[in-house]
Tab-separated table of N, CA and C in Angstrom:
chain	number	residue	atom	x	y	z
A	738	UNK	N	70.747	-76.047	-198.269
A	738	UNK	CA	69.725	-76.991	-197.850
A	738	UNK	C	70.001	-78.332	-198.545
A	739	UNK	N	69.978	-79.420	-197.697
A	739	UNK	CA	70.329	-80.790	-198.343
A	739	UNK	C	68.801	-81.320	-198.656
A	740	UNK	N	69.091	-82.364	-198.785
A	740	UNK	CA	68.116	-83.902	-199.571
A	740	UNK	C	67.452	-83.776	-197.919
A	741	UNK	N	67.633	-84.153	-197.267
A	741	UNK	CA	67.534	-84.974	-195.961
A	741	UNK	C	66.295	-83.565	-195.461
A	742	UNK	N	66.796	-81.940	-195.315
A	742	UNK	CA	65.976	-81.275	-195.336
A	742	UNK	C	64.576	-81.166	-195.823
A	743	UNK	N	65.536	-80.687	-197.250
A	743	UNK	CA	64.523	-80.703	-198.251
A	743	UNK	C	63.068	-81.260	-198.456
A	744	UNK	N	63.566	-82.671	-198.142
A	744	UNK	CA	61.852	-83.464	-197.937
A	744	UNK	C	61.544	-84.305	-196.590
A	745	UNK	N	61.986	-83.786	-196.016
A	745	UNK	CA	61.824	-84.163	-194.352
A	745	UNK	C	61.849	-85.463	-193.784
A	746	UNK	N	62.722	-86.175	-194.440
A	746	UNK	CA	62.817	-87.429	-194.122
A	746	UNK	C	64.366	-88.196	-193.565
A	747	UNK	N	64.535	-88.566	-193.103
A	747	UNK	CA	65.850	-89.047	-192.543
A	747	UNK	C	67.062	-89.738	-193.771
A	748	UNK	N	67.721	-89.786	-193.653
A	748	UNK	CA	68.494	-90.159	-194.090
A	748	UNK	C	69.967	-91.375	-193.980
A	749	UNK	N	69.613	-92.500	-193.947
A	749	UNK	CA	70.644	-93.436	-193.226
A	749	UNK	C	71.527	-93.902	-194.143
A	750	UNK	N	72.798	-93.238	-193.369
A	750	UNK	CA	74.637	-93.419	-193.847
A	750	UNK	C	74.503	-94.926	-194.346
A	751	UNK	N	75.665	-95.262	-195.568
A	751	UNK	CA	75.684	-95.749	-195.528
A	751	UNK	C	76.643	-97.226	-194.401
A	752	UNK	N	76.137	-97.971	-194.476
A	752	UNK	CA	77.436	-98.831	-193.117
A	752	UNK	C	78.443	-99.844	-194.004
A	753	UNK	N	79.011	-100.114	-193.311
A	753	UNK	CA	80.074	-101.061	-194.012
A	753	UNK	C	79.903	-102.439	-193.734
A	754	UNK	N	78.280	-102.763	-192.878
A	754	UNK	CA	78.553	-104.104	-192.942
A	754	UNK	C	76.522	-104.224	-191.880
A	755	UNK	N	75.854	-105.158	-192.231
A	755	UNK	CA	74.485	-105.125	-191.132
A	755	UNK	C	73.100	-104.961	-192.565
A	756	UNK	N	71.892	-104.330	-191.962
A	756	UNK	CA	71.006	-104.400	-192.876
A	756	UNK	C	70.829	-103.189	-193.991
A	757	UNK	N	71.366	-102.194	-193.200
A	757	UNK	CA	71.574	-101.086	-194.424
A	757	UNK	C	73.170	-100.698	-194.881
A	758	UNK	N	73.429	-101.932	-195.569
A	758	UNK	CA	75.029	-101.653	-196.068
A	758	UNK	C	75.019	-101.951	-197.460
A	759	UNK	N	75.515	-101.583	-198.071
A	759	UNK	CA	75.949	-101.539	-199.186
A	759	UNK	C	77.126	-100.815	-200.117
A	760	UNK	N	78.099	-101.396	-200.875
A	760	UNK	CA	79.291	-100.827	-201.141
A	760	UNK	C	79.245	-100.192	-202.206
A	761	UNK	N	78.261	-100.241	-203.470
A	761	UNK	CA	78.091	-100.057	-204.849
A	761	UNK	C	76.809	-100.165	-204.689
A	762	UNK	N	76.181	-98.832	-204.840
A	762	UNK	CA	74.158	-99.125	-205.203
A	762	UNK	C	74.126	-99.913	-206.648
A	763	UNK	N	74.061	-100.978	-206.740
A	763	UNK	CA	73.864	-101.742	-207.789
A	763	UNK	C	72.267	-101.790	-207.901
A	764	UNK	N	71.618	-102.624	-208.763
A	764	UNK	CA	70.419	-102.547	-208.416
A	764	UNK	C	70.241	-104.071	-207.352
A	765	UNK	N	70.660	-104.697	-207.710
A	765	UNK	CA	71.353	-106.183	-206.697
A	765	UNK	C	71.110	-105.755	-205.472
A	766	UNK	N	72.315	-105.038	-204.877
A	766	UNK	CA	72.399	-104.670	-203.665
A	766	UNK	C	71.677	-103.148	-203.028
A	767	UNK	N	70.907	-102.489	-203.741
A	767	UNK	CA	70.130	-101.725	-203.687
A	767	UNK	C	68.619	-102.580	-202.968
A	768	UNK	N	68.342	-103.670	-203.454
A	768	UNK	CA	67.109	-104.456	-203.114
A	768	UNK	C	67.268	-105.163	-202.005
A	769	UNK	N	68.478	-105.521	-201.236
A	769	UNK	CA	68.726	-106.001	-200.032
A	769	UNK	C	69.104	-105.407	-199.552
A	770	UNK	N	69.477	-103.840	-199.247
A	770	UNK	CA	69.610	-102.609	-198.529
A	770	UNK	C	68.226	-102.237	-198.040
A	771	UNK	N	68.079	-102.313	-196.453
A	771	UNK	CA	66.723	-102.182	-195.627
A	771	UNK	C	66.806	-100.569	-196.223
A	772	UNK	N	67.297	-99.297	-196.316
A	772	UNK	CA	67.192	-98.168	-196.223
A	772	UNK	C	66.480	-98.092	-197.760
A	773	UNK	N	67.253	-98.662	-198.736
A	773	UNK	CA	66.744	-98.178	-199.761
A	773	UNK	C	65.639	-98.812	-200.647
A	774	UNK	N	65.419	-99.970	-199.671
A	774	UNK	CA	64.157	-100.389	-199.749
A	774	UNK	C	62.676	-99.665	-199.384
A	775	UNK	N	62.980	-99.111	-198.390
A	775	UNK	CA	62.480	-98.126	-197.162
A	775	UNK	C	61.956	-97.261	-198.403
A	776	UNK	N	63.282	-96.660	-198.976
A	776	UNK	CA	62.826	-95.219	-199.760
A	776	UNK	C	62.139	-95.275	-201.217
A	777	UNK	N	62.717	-96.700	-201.250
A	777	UNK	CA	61.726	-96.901	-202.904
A	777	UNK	C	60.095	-97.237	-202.509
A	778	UNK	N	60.157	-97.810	-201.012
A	778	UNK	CA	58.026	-97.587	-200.648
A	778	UNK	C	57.662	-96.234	-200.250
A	779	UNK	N	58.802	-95.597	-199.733
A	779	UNK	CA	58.579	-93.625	-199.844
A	779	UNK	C	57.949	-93.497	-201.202
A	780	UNK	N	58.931	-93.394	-201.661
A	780	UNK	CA	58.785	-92.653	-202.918
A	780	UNK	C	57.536	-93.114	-203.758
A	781	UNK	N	56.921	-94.344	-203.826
A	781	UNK	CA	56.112	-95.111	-204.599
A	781	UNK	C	54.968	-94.160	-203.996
A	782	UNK	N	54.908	-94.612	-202.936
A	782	UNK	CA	54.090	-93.813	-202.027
A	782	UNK	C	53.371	-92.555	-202.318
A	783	UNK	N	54.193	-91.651	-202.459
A	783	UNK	CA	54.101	-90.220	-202.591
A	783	UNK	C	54.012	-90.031	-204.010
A	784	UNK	N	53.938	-91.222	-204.999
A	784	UNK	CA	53.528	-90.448	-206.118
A	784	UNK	C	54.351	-90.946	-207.326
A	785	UNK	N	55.801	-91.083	-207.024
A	785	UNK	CA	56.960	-91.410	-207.525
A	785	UNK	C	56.965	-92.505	-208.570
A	786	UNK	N	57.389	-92.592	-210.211
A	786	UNK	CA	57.775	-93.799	-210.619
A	786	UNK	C	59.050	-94.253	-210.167
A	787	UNK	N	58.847	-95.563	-209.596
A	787	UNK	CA	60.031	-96.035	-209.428
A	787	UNK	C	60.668	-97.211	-210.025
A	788	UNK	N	61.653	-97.693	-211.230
A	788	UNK	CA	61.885	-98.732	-211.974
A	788	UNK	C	62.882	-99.113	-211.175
A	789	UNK	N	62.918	-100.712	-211.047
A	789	UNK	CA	63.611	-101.392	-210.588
A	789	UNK	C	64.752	-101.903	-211.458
């Protein structure tokens, strides 16, 4: 059972180039990544500390 299962939420690849791309999750490019922006208001959401 993966991540993506596990908590029932989708999961978007990363791309090599557009709004969810990123080459190195830095925290930089982590904050202008639409996906993992997405998942840090998940996670806040549901409960989660999340440090930037």
């Amino acid at each position: 059972m993966n991540f993506e299962e596990l908590c029932d939420i989708p999961i978007k690849k990363g791309e090599t180039f557009g709004p969810f791309s990123h080459k190195i999750a830095t925290n930089e490019d982590s904050k202008r990544c639409r996906a993992c922006k997405r998942f840090r208001e998940y996670a806040a959401d549901i409960g989660f500390n999340v440090y930037d």
